[in-house]
Coordinates of C-alpha atoms in Angstrom, one line a residue:
Chain A
M1 CA 53.2 -21.0 -95.6
E2 CA 53.0 -17.2 -95.7
P3 CA 50.9 -15.6 -98.4
Q4 CA 54.0 -14.0 -100.0
A5 CA 55.7 -17.4 -100.2
V6 CA 52.7 -18.8 -101.9
L7 CA 52.6 -15.9 -104.4
L8 CA 56.3 -16.3 -105.1
W9 CA 55.8 -20.0 -105.8
A10 CA 52.9 -19.3 -108.1
I11 CA 54.7 -16.7 -110.0
S12 CA 57.7 -18.9 -110.5
F13 CA 55.6 -21.8 -111.7
I14 CA 53.8 -19.5 -114.2
S15 CA 57.0 -18.1 -115.5
L16 CA 58.4 -21.5 -115.9
F17 CA 55.3 -22.7 -117.7
L18 CA 55.3 -19.8 -120.1
S19 CA 59.0 -20.0 -120.9
I20 CA 58.7 -23.7 -121.7
F21 CA 55.7 -23.1 -123.8
W22 CA 57.4 -20.4 -125.9
I23 CA 60.5 -22.5 -126.3
L24 CA 58.5 -25.5 -127.5
L25 CA 56.6 -23.4 -129.9
L26 CA 59.8 -21.8 -131.2
L27 CA 61.4 -25.2 -131.7
S28 CA 58.5 -26.5 -133.6
E29 CA 58.0 -23.3 -135.7
E30 CA 61.4 -21.8 -136.4
N31 CA 62.2 -24.0 -139.4
K32 CA 59.3 -22.2 -141.2
F33 CA 60.7 -18.7 -140.5
K34 CA 63.0 -18.8 -143.6
N35 CA 60.2 -19.6 -146.1
A36 CA 59.5 -16.7 -148.4
K37 CA 56.5 -16.3 -150.7
E38 CA 56.8 -15.2 -154.2
A39 CA 54.7 -12.2 -155.1
K40 CA 52.0 -12.8 -157.8
D41 CA 51.7 -9.1 -158.6
Y42 CA 52.8 -5.8 -157.2
P43 CA 49.8 -3.8 -155.8
K44 CA 50.2 -0.1 -155.3
V45 CA 51.5 0.7 -151.8
S46 CA 51.2 4.0 -149.9
I47 CA 53.3 4.6 -146.8
I48 CA 52.2 7.2 -144.3
V49 CA 55.1 8.7 -142.2
P50 CA 54.0 10.8 -139.3
A51 CA 56.8 13.1 -138.0
H52 CA 56.7 15.3 -134.9
N53 CA 60.0 17.2 -134.4
E54 CA 62.2 14.6 -136.2
E55 CA 64.6 17.0 -138.0
K56 CA 67.5 14.7 -137.2
V57 CA 66.2 11.5 -138.7
I58 CA 63.4 12.3 -141.1
K59 CA 65.5 12.6 -144.1
K60 CA 67.1 9.2 -143.5
T61 CA 63.6 7.7 -142.9
I62 CA 62.2 9.0 -146.2
T63 CA 65.3 8.2 -148.2
S64 CA 65.3 4.6 -147.0
L65 CA 61.6 4.3 -148.0
L66 CA 62.3 5.8 -151.4
N67 CA 65.1 3.2 -151.8
L68 CA 62.7 0.3 -151.2
N69 CA 63.1 -2.4 -153.8
Y70 CA 59.6 -2.0 -155.3
P71 CA 58.3 -0.9 -158.8
K72 CA 58.7 2.9 -158.9
N73 CA 55.2 3.6 -160.1
K74 CA 53.6 1.4 -157.4
L75 CA 55.0 3.3 -154.4
Q76 CA 53.7 6.5 -152.8
I77 CA 55.1 8.1 -149.6
I78 CA 52.9 10.5 -147.6
A79 CA 54.9 12.4 -145.0
I80 CA 52.9 14.2 -142.4
N81 CA 54.7 17.1 -140.7
D82 CA 52.8 16.9 -137.4
D83 CA 53.0 20.4 -135.8
S84 CA 56.8 20.3 -135.7
T85 CA 58.5 23.3 -134.1
D86 CA 61.9 22.4 -135.6
N87 CA 63.2 22.0 -139.1
T88 CA 61.3 18.8 -140.0
L89 CA 59.4 20.5 -142.8
K90 CA 62.5 22.0 -144.3
R91 CA 64.2 18.7 -144.3
L92 CA 61.2 17.1 -146.0
K93 CA 61.1 19.8 -148.6
S94 CA 64.7 19.3 -149.5
I95 CA 63.9 15.8 -150.8
K96 CA 63.1 15.9 -154.4
D97 CA 61.1 12.9 -155.5
R98 CA 57.7 12.7 -157.3
R99 CA 56.6 9.8 -155.1
L100 CA 56.8 11.9 -152.0
R101 CA 53.8 13.9 -150.9
I102 CA 54.2 16.3 -147.9
I103 CA 51.2 17.3 -145.7
N104 CA 51.5 20.0 -143.1
R105 CA 49.4 19.8 -140.0
H106 CA 49.3 22.6 -137.5
P107 CA 46.7 22.9 -134.7
G108 CA 48.7 21.5 -131.8
Y109 CA 50.2 18.0 -131.3
T110 CA 47.5 15.5 -130.5
G111 CA 49.1 12.2 -131.0
K112 CA 50.1 9.9 -133.9
A113 CA 46.6 8.6 -134.8
V114 CA 45.3 12.0 -135.8
A115 CA 48.3 12.6 -138.0
V116 CA 48.1 9.2 -139.7
N117 CA 44.4 9.6 -140.3
K118 CA 45.0 12.9 -141.9
G119 CA 47.1 11.1 -144.5
M120 CA 44.4 8.5 -145.3
P121 CA 42.4 10.6 -147.9
F122 CA 45.6 10.9 -150.0
V123 CA 46.2 7.2 -150.1
R124 CA 46.1 5.8 -153.6
G125 CA 47.4 2.3 -152.9
Q126 CA 45.5 -1.0 -152.1
L127 CA 47.9 -1.4 -149.3
V128 CA 48.8 1.3 -146.8
G129 CA 51.8 1.2 -144.6
V130 CA 52.6 3.2 -141.5
L131 CA 56.2 4.0 -140.5
D132 CA 57.2 6.3 -137.6
G133 CA 59.3 9.3 -138.6
D134 CA 62.0 8.3 -136.2
T135 CA 62.7 4.9 -137.9
P136 CA 65.7 5.7 -140.0
Y137 CA 66.3 2.3 -141.4
I138 CA 64.1 -0.1 -143.3
S139 CA 65.6 -3.1 -145.1
P140 CA 65.3 -2.6 -148.9
D141 CA 63.5 -5.8 -149.6
S142 CA 60.9 -5.3 -146.9
L143 CA 57.9 -4.8 -149.3
I144 CA 59.0 -7.7 -151.5
Y145 CA 58.8 -10.0 -148.4
M146 CA 55.6 -8.5 -146.9
V147 CA 53.3 -7.9 -149.9
P148 CA 52.9 -11.6 -150.9
H149 CA 51.2 -12.4 -147.5
F150 CA 48.2 -10.3 -148.7
D151 CA 47.5 -13.0 -151.3
N152 CA 45.4 -14.6 -148.5
P153 CA 42.3 -12.4 -148.5
N154 CA 41.8 -12.7 -144.8
V155 CA 45.1 -11.1 -144.0
G156 CA 44.4 -7.6 -142.6
A157 CA 48.0 -6.6 -141.7
V158 CA 51.6 -7.6 -141.9
I159 CA 54.2 -6.3 -139.5
G160 CA 58.0 -6.4 -139.9
S161 CA 60.6 -6.9 -137.2
L162 CA 61.9 -4.1 -135.1
K163 CA 65.4 -3.4 -133.9
V164 CA 66.9 -0.5 -132.0
W165 CA 68.7 2.1 -134.1
K166 CA 72.4 2.4 -133.0
P167 CA 72.1 1.8 -129.2
K168 CA 74.7 3.9 -127.3
N169 CA 73.9 4.3 -123.6
I170 CA 72.8 1.5 -121.3
L171 CA 69.1 2.3 -121.5
E172 CA 69.2 2.0 -125.3
K173 CA 71.1 -1.3 -125.0
L174 CA 68.6 -2.7 -122.6
Q175 CA 65.9 -1.9 -125.1
W176 CA 68.0 -3.5 -127.8
F177 CA 67.6 -6.8 -126.0
E178 CA 64.0 -6.1 -125.3
Y179 CA 63.2 -5.5 -129.0
L180 CA 64.9 -8.7 -130.1
F181 CA 62.9 -10.6 -127.6
V182 CA 59.6 -8.9 -128.4
T183 CA 60.1 -9.3 -132.2
L184 CA 60.5 -13.0 -131.8
T185 CA 57.6 -13.3 -129.4
R186 CA 55.4 -11.4 -131.9
K187 CA 56.4 -13.8 -134.6
L188 CA 55.4 -16.7 -132.4
L189 CA 52.1 -15.0 -131.4
A190 CA 51.4 -14.5 -135.1
S191 CA 51.8 -18.2 -135.7
L192 CA 49.1 -18.7 -133.1
S193 CA 46.9 -16.1 -134.8
A194 CA 47.2 -14.0 -131.6
L195 CA 49.3 -11.1 -132.6
Y196 CA 47.7 -8.0 -131.1
V197 CA 50.0 -5.1 -132.1
T198 CA 50.8 -3.4 -135.4
P199 CA 53.6 -1.0 -134.4
G200 CA 54.4 2.0 -136.5
G201 CA 58.0 1.7 -135.5
S202 CA 58.4 -1.7 -137.1
F203 CA 56.6 -0.8 -140.3
S204 CA 53.1 -2.2 -140.5
L205 CA 51.3 -2.8 -143.7
F206 CA 47.5 -2.8 -143.9
R207 CA 44.9 -3.7 -146.5
K208 CA 43.2 -0.4 -147.3
D209 CA 39.7 -1.7 -148.0
I210 CA 39.6 -3.4 -144.6
L211 CA 40.6 -0.1 -142.9
D212 CA 37.8 1.6 -144.9
K213 CA 35.4 -0.9 -143.5
I214 CA 36.5 -1.1 -139.8
G215 CA 37.7 2.5 -139.5
Y216 CA 41.0 4.3 -139.3
F217 CA 43.2 4.8 -136.3
D218 CA 41.5 5.5 -133.0
E219 CA 42.3 9.1 -132.2
E220 CA 41.3 8.7 -128.5
S221 CA 43.7 5.9 -127.9
L222 CA 47.2 6.4 -126.4
T223 CA 48.4 3.3 -128.3
E224 CA 46.6 3.5 -131.6
D225 CA 48.8 0.7 -133.0
L226 CA 47.6 -1.7 -130.3
E227 CA 44.1 -0.6 -130.7
M228 CA 44.1 -1.1 -134.4
A229 CA 45.5 -4.7 -134.1
M230 CA 42.9 -5.6 -131.5
R231 CA 40.2 -4.2 -133.8
L232 CA 41.5 -6.3 -136.7
Q233 CA 41.5 -9.4 -134.4
Y234 CA 38.0 -8.5 -133.1
H235 CA 36.8 -8.5 -136.7
K236 CA 38.7 -11.8 -137.2
Y237 CA 41.3 -10.7 -139.7
D238 CA 44.8 -12.3 -139.6
I239 CA 47.9 -10.4 -138.7
I240 CA 51.2 -11.8 -140.0
S241 CA 54.7 -11.1 -138.8
E242 CA 57.5 -11.1 -141.4
L243 CA 61.0 -11.3 -139.8
K244 CA 62.9 -10.7 -143.0
S245 CA 61.5 -7.1 -143.2
I246 CA 63.7 -5.3 -140.7
T247 CA 63.3 -1.7 -139.4
Q248 CA 65.5 0.1 -136.9
T249 CA 63.9 2.7 -134.8
K250 CA 65.2 5.3 -132.3
V251 CA 64.3 4.4 -128.8
P252 CA 64.2 6.7 -125.7
N253 CA 67.7 7.5 -124.5
T254 CA 66.7 9.4 -121.3
F255 CA 64.7 8.1 -118.4
R256 CA 62.2 10.9 -118.7
W257 CA 61.4 10.0 -122.3
F258 CA 61.4 6.3 -121.5
H259 CA 59.1 6.9 -118.6
N260 CA 56.6 8.8 -120.7
Q261 CA 56.7 6.2 -123.4
R262 CA 56.1 3.2 -121.1
I263 CA 53.3 5.0 -119.2
R264 CA 51.7 5.7 -122.5
W265 CA 52.0 2.1 -123.7
Y266 CA 50.8 0.5 -120.5
R267 CA 47.9 2.8 -120.1
G268 CA 47.0 2.3 -123.7
W269 CA 47.1 -1.5 -123.2
L270 CA 44.9 -1.4 -120.1
H271 CA 42.5 0.8 -122.0
T272 CA 42.5 -1.4 -125.1
V273 CA 41.9 -4.5 -123.1
Y274 CA 39.0 -2.8 -121.4
K275 CA 37.5 -1.7 -124.8
Y276 CA 37.7 -5.2 -126.2
R277 CA 36.9 -7.0 -122.9
S278 CA 34.2 -9.1 -124.7
M279 CA 37.1 -11.0 -126.3
L280 CA 38.5 -12.1 -122.9
F281 CA 37.8 -15.8 -122.3
N282 CA 35.8 -15.9 -125.5
R283 CA 36.3 -19.2 -127.3
E284 CA 35.7 -17.5 -130.7
Y285 CA 39.0 -15.7 -130.3
G286 CA 41.1 -18.9 -129.7
F287 CA 44.5 -18.5 -128.2
L288 CA 44.3 -14.7 -128.1
G289 CA 41.0 -14.6 -126.1
M290 CA 41.5 -17.7 -124.0
F291 CA 45.2 -17.3 -123.1
Q292 CA 47.2 -14.4 -124.4
M293 CA 44.9 -11.6 -123.5
P294 CA 44.2 -12.8 -119.9
I295 CA 47.9 -13.6 -119.4
S296 CA 49.1 -10.1 -120.7
T297 CA 46.5 -8.5 -118.4
I298 CA 47.5 -10.5 -115.3
L299 CA 51.2 -10.2 -116.1
P300 CA 51.5 -6.6 -114.8
I301 CA 50.0 -7.6 -111.5
F302 CA 52.5 -10.4 -111.2
L303 CA 55.3 -8.1 -112.1
I304 CA 54.2 -5.6 -109.6
S305 CA 53.9 -8.1 -106.8
I306 CA 57.2 -9.8 -107.5
T307 CA 58.9 -6.4 -107.4
F308 CA 57.3 -5.8 -104.1
I309 CA 58.3 -9.1 -102.6
I310 CA 61.9 -8.8 -103.9
G311 CA 62.1 -5.2 -102.8
Y312 CA 60.8 -6.2 -99.3
E313 CA 63.4 -8.9 -99.0
I314 CA 66.2 -6.6 -100.0
L315 CA 65.0 -3.9 -97.5
K316 CA 64.7 -6.5 -94.8
T317 CA 68.3 -7.7 -95.4
L318 CA 69.5 -4.1 -95.4
Y319 CA 67.7 -3.4 -92.3
T320 CA 69.1 -6.4 -90.5
G321 CA 72.5 -5.3 -91.7
L322 CA 72.0 -1.8 -90.3
L323 CA 70.9 -3.3 -86.9
L324 CA 74.0 -5.3 -86.9
L325 CA 76.2 -2.3 -87.7
S326 CA 74.5 -0.2 -85.1
V327 CA 76.0 -2.4 -82.3
V328 CA 79.3 -3.9 -83.6
N329 CA 82.0 -2.9 -86.0
I330 CA 82.4 -3.9 -89.7
K331 CA 85.2 -6.4 -89.2
D332 CA 83.1 -8.5 -86.8
V333 CA 80.1 -8.3 -89.1
F334 CA 82.2 -9.8 -91.9
F335 CA 83.3 -12.8 -89.8
Q336 CA 79.8 -13.3 -88.3
T337 CA 78.1 -13.6 -91.6
L338 CA 80.7 -15.8 -93.1
H339 CA 79.3 -19.2 -92.4
F340 CA 79.6 -20.8 -95.8
K341 CA 78.1 -24.1 -95.0
E342 CA 75.1 -22.6 -93.4
L343 CA 74.7 -20.2 -96.2
A344 CA 74.8 -23.0 -98.8
L345 CA 72.3 -25.0 -96.9
S346 CA 69.8 -22.2 -96.5
V347 CA 69.4 -21.6 -100.3
N348 CA 65.7 -21.1 -101.3
P349 CA 64.7 -24.1 -103.4
L350 CA 62.9 -21.7 -105.9
I351 CA 66.4 -20.9 -107.2
F352 CA 66.2 -24.1 -109.2
P353 CA 63.1 -23.5 -111.4
M354 CA 64.1 -19.8 -111.7
A355 CA 67.5 -20.9 -113.0
V356 CA 65.7 -23.0 -115.7
V357 CA 63.7 -19.9 -116.6
L358 CA 66.9 -17.8 -117.0
V359 CA 68.6 -20.5 -119.2
L360 CA 65.5 -20.7 -121.4
G361 CA 65.4 -16.9 -121.6
L362 CA 69.0 -16.8 -122.7
F363 CA 68.3 -19.5 -125.3
M364 CA 65.3 -17.6 -126.6
L365 CA 67.5 -14.4 -126.8
R366 CA 70.1 -16.3 -128.7
R367 CA 67.6 -17.6 -131.2
A368 CA 66.2 -14.1 -131.6
Q369 CA 69.7 -12.8 -132.4
I370 CA 70.2 -15.5 -135.0
H371 CA 66.9 -15.0 -136.7
L372 CA 67.4 -11.2 -136.8
K373 CA 71.0 -11.5 -137.9
E374 CA 72.6 -10.0 -134.8
T375 CA 75.7 -11.1 -132.9
W376 CA 76.1 -11.7 -129.2
K377 CA 77.1 -8.4 -127.6
Y378 CA 76.7 -6.1 -124.5
P379 CA 77.3 -8.8 -121.8
V380 CA 76.7 -6.3 -118.9
A381 CA 73.4 -5.2 -120.4
T382 CA 72.4 -8.9 -120.8
L383 CA 72.5 -9.3 -117.1
G384 CA 70.8 -6.0 -116.5
Y385 CA 68.1 -7.0 -118.9
F386 CA 67.2 -10.2 -117.0
I387 CA 67.2 -8.6 -113.6
V388 CA 67.1 -4.9 -113.2
Y389 CA 65.2 -4.1 -116.3
Q390 CA 62.2 -6.3 -115.3
I391 CA 62.0 -4.4 -112.0
I392 CA 62.0 -1.0 -113.8
L393 CA 59.3 -2.2 -116.2
S394 CA 57.1 -3.4 -113.4
S395 CA 57.3 -0.1 -111.5
Y396 CA 56.0 1.6 -114.7
W397 CA 53.1 -0.8 -114.7
L398 CA 52.3 0.3 -111.2
V399 CA 52.4 4.0 -112.2
A400 CA 50.3 3.3 -115.3
L401 CA 47.8 1.4 -113.3
F402 CA 47.6 4.3 -110.9
Y403 CA 47.1 6.8 -113.6
E404 CA 44.4 4.7 -115.3
V405 CA 42.5 4.2 -112.1
T406 CA 42.7 7.9 -111.2
R407 CA 41.9 8.8 -114.8
A408 CA 44.8 11.2 -115.1
K409 CA 45.0 13.4 -118.2
K410 CA 46.3 11.6 -121.3
K411 CA 49.7 12.6 -122.6
W412 CA 51.0 11.6 -126.1
Chain B
M1 CA 49.7 -21.2 -138.6
V2 CA 49.6 -23.6 -135.7
G3 CA 46.2 -25.3 -135.4
V4 CA 44.1 -25.4 -132.3
R5 CA 44.9 -29.1 -131.6
R6 CA 48.6 -28.5 -131.8
T7 CA 48.4 -25.4 -129.6
K8 CA 46.5 -27.4 -127.0
R9 CA 49.1 -30.2 -127.2
L10 CA 51.9 -27.7 -126.8
L11 CA 50.2 -26.2 -123.7
F12 CA 49.7 -29.6 -122.2
L13 CA 53.3 -30.6 -122.8
S14 CA 54.5 -27.4 -121.3
A15 CA 52.3 -27.9 -118.2
I16 CA 53.8 -31.4 -117.7
L17 CA 57.4 -30.3 -118.2
S18 CA 57.1 -27.3 -115.9
S19 CA 55.4 -29.5 -113.3
L20 CA 58.2 -32.0 -113.5
I21 CA 60.9 -29.3 -113.1
F22 CA 59.0 -27.7 -110.3
I23 CA 58.6 -31.0 -108.5
A24 CA 62.3 -31.6 -108.9
G25 CA 62.9 -28.1 -107.4
I26 CA 60.7 -28.9 -104.4
F27 CA 62.6 -32.2 -104.0
I28 CA 65.9 -30.4 -104.0
G29 CA 64.4 -28.0 -101.4
Y30 CA 63.5 -31.0 -99.2
S31 CA 66.9 -32.6 -99.5
L32 CA 68.5 -29.3 -98.6
E33 CA 66.2 -29.0 -95.6
G34 CA 67.1 -32.6 -94.7
A35 CA 70.8 -31.9 -94.9
R36 CA 70.2 -28.9 -92.7
E37 CA 68.2 -30.9 -90.3
S38 CA 70.7 -33.7 -89.9
E39 CA 73.3 -31.1 -89.3
V40 CA 71.3 -29.7 -86.4
V41 CA 70.4 -33.1 -85.1
Y42 CA 74.0 -34.2 -85.2
N43 CA 75.1 -31.1 -83.3
I44 CA 72.4 -31.6 -80.7
R45 CA 73.2 -35.3 -80.2
Q46 CA 76.9 -34.5 -79.8
N47 CA 76.0 -31.8 -77.3
E48 CA 73.8 -34.1 -75.4
L49 CA 76.5 -36.7 -75.2
D50 CA 79.0 -34.1 -74.0
T51 CA 76.6 -32.9 -71.3
E52 CA 76.0 -36.5 -70.3
S53 CA 79.6 -37.3 -70.1
F54 CA 80.2 -34.1 -68.2
I55 CA 77.6 -35.1 -65.6
L56 CA 79.2 -38.5 -65.4
E57 CA 82.6 -37.0 -64.9
Q58 CA 81.2 -34.9 -62.1
Q59 CA 79.7 -37.9 -60.3
F60 CA 82.8 -39.9 -60.8
L61 CA 85.0 -37.2 -59.2
D62 CA 82.5 -36.8 -56.4
E63 CA 82.8 -40.6 -55.6
L64 CA 86.5 -41.1 -56.1
G65 CA 87.9 -37.7 -55.3
G66 CA 90.6 -35.8 -57.2
D67 CA 91.0 -32.2 -58.5
K68 CA 87.3 -31.9 -59.2
C69 CA 87.0 -28.2 -59.7
G70 CA 90.2 -27.8 -61.8
I71 CA 89.1 -30.4 -64.3
L72 CA 85.4 -29.5 -64.5
S73 CA 85.8 -25.7 -64.8
N74 CA 87.7 -26.0 -68.0
R75 CA 85.6 -28.7 -69.4
A76 CA 82.3 -26.8 -68.8
L77 CA 83.3 -24.1 -71.2
E78 CA 83.9 -26.5 -74.0
L79 CA 80.2 -27.1 -74.3
Q80 CA 79.5 -23.5 -75.1
P81 CA 80.5 -23.1 -78.8
A82 CA 78.3 -26.1 -79.9
L83 CA 75.3 -24.5 -78.3
I84 CA 75.9 -21.2 -80.1
T85 CA 76.1 -23.0 -83.5
I86 CA 72.9 -24.9 -82.8
G87 CA 71.1 -21.7 -81.8
R88 CA 72.2 -20.0 -85.0
Q89 CA 71.1 -22.9 -87.2
L90 CA 67.7 -23.1 -85.5
G91 CA 67.4 -19.3 -86.0
K92 CA 67.9 -19.6 -89.8
W93 CA 65.3 -22.4 -89.8
E94 CA 62.7 -20.1 -88.3
D95 CA 62.2 -18.4 -91.7
S96 CA 61.8 -21.6 -93.6
D97 CA 58.5 -23.3 -94.7
F98 CA 59.7 -26.9 -94.5
K99 CA 59.4 -29.6 -91.9
Q100 CA 57.9 -27.5 -89.1
E101 CA 57.2 -30.4 -86.8
D102 CA 60.9 -31.5 -86.8
F103 CA 61.9 -27.9 -86.1
D104 CA 59.6 -27.6 -83.1
Y105 CA 61.0 -30.8 -81.7
L106 CA 64.6 -29.7 -82.1
K107 CA 63.9 -26.3 -80.7
R108 CA 62.4 -27.8 -77.5
K109 CA 65.3 -30.1 -77.2
Y110 CA 67.7 -27.2 -77.6
F111 CA 66.1 -25.3 -74.8
I112 CA 66.1 -28.4 -72.5
T113 CA 69.8 -28.9 -73.2
E114 CA 70.5 -25.2 -72.4
I115 CA 68.7 -25.4 -69.1
R116 CA 70.6 -28.6 -68.1
Y117 CA 73.8 -26.8 -69.0
L118 CA 72.7 -23.9 -66.9
M119 CA 72.2 -26.1 -63.9
L120 CA 75.6 -27.6 -64.3
L121 CA 77.2 -24.2 -64.4
E122 CA 75.3 -23.0 -61.3
N123 CA 76.4 -26.1 -59.5
L124 CA 80.0 -25.6 -60.4
K125 CA 80.0 -21.9 -59.4
E126 CA 78.6 -22.9 -56.0
N127 CA 81.0 -25.7 -55.3
C128 CA 84.1 -24.6 -57.0
N129 CA 84.1 -20.8 -57.0
S130 CA 84.4 -20.8 -60.7
N131 CA 84.6 -17.2 -62.0
Y132 CA 82.8 -17.4 -65.4
N133 CA 79.9 -15.1 -66.3
V134 CA 76.6 -16.8 -67.1
I135 CA 74.2 -14.6 -69.1
L136 CA 70.6 -15.7 -69.6
F137 CA 69.3 -14.0 -72.7
F138 CA 65.5 -13.8 -72.9
Y139 CA 64.6 -12.7 -76.4
R140 CA 61.6 -12.4 -78.7
I141 CA 61.5 -13.5 -82.3
D142 CA 61.2 -10.6 -84.9
D143 CA 62.0 -8.0 -82.2
D144 CA 64.6 -5.5 -83.4
E145 CA 66.0 -4.8 -79.9
S146 CA 66.4 -8.5 -79.2
T147 CA 68.2 -8.9 -82.6
R148 CA 70.6 -6.1 -81.7
Q149 CA 71.2 -7.5 -78.2
G150 CA 71.9 -10.9 -79.9
Y151 CA 74.6 -9.3 -82.0
V152 CA 76.2 -7.7 -79.0
L153 CA 76.2 -11.0 -77.1
D154 CA 77.6 -12.9 -80.1
D155 CA 80.4 -10.4 -80.1
I156 CA 81.1 -10.7 -76.4
V157 CA 81.1 -14.5 -76.5
T158 CA 83.7 -14.5 -79.3
E159 CA 85.9 -12.1 -77.5
D160 CA 85.7 -13.4 -74.0
D161 CA 86.1 -17.1 -73.2
N162 CA 84.8 -16.8 -69.7
V163 CA 81.3 -15.7 -70.8
V164 CA 78.5 -18.2 -71.4
V165 CA 75.3 -17.1 -73.0
L166 CA 72.1 -19.1 -73.0
S167 CA 69.4 -17.7 -75.2
I168 CA 65.8 -18.4 -74.4
D169 CA 62.8 -17.6 -76.5
Q170 CA 60.5 -15.7 -74.2
D171 CA 57.3 -16.7 -76.1
Y172 CA 58.1 -20.4 -76.2
L173 CA 55.3 -22.1 -74.4
E174 CA 56.0 -25.8 -75.0
E175 CA 58.6 -26.1 -72.3
P176 CA 57.4 -25.6 -68.7
T177 CA 60.9 -25.0 -67.3
I178 CA 61.1 -21.8 -69.3
D179 CA 58.0 -20.6 -67.5
I180 CA 59.6 -21.4 -64.2
L181 CA 62.7 -19.4 -65.2
K182 CA 60.6 -16.5 -66.4
A183 CA 58.7 -16.5 -63.2
K184 CA 61.8 -16.7 -61.1
Y185 CA 63.4 -13.7 -62.7
D186 CA 60.1 -11.9 -63.3
I187 CA 60.7 -11.5 -67.0
E188 CA 58.3 -9.2 -68.9
T189 CA 60.2 -7.2 -71.5
A190 CA 62.3 -8.3 -74.4
P191 CA 65.2 -8.3 -74.4
S192 CA 66.0 -9.1 -70.8
L193 CA 69.4 -10.3 -69.5
I194 CA 70.2 -12.1 -66.3
I195 CA 73.9 -11.5 -65.6
N196 CA 75.2 -13.6 -62.7
G197 CA 71.7 -13.4 -61.2
R198 CA 71.2 -9.7 -61.8
K199 CA 68.3 -8.6 -64.1
I200 CA 68.6 -6.0 -66.8
A201 CA 65.5 -5.2 -68.7
G202 CA 65.8 -3.7 -72.2
F203 CA 68.7 -3.3 -74.7
I204 CA 72.1 -2.8 -73.2
P205 CA 75.1 -1.6 -75.3
E206 CA 78.3 -3.6 -75.5
E207 CA 80.4 -1.2 -73.4
D208 CA 77.9 -1.1 -70.6
L209 CA 77.5 -4.8 -70.6
K210 CA 81.3 -5.4 -70.4
E211 CA 81.4 -3.3 -67.2
L212 CA 78.9 -5.6 -65.6
L213 CA 81.0 -8.7 -66.2
D214 CA 83.6 -10.0 -63.8

């Protein structure tokens, strides 16, 4: 067997194994998703909202936060105008509410972590939340569902579920699928105590005294939300996912923006894994250290190699086609390649396990839609999500890996 | 929260289930390969029988007399399409990872059948003045020029009933007769064509090739 065939078989087996594992976990856990805890009391909550040039959505974001179903005297909003060059500050100032505090930050845009940390000294709550400025929707009962989880003193953070805000073009629709998937996966990871991200887009709530102890957001990191979650895990605090708290965030609608975001994420992930490499294959960190971290680190390499193999096969087919066209005309080509029986007999047997993976993926997607109260839509994008999108993502992994190895300048 | 023991149990169960599905996949792969193999075997057997019957017919007519050339010239060409199909099926197999020994056996058998067929044709041409064109096509696997030449020949065979193409893998070492053929025509480059005894080294386009045919 050629090495590329061995690799392809290995990758198919691992994908199959992972899909079956997630499905089994989902089936055994999903009946618990609906359980809601009753709050014993309502601690004071401060929510930091970093905003860098968000004039279009910032007002919606702040308003939906002010409309949260939570005792009025227990809620504080700290909006950070992070060196915006548009009308963000003006929009913020037009909101009249005593619970809102606006902080203006000027000296150049240097990433979200700096902005959020800037808000920390103003926090009056026992719990502190972070919500990105471009997240115009947060479900009104979010805090009611999230806060009770902190009754367990070991819980360091609770994250909500994240959906895409009004997807319009195909790129946004692809991400709409991705976010449903990712939210469900995070819920499952949390049930294994292996959740390693506390995203600002999906509203993350932290216990303030724990942050005081382990430090605020890492201003050097490209993905401060990932780094923070890993740090909480490193110090063995629990991170919980609450599906019933729903936020909707704006996602990149141009390839340029998407490119920058993904490169930043993937570089951030590589960097974070390197920083916490002592957790890798460390029994103390259970599923996260023994399984999830290694898998998520190896996964990009798999994605990259599978893209290369598939790309190579496609190019080879095209090349043969061109050779054929260079000597005979199109009509003959059509009749020469039309040997149905031979074609049916020459199917690669890997199609079979891969079809199972696809069916399981669709099932998972359907469950995610049900749990996040979405309907089945965008049939074309569904297909695109399972095939084209994965190839696009893996090419970004390759670029990120390249940047990380050549230590290219960081860009927020 | 899912406990450590349950996590391990789930992982174990997933490993078993995925192995089962995978083994089923491999099994399907083998049966497909089996189906493909029996298809080739069937075609080769059929072709062998046809050749055998053809030789018998020839001897019969030699002994008892009759319009030997008229009957045999037409019958000889009937063997050609089956050989093309077998060649194509074997070509597809070349990329596969399954049942390599079976493939080697069938490939050798295919070349032997081809050479026997070639001898028959030469014999007929000599004794009956038959006017068909015999093209010996020496190719190399994974060689672009050979692939292109193959397409050209495929096209010519479908268009012209009087052309017989016999393709021979230049690098195939298992069958000594191929070495004899190669030595006879002094074959060094791929592709090389022997058209009615004349050697052409290197790729030749369809138009030029047609001019060389009777």
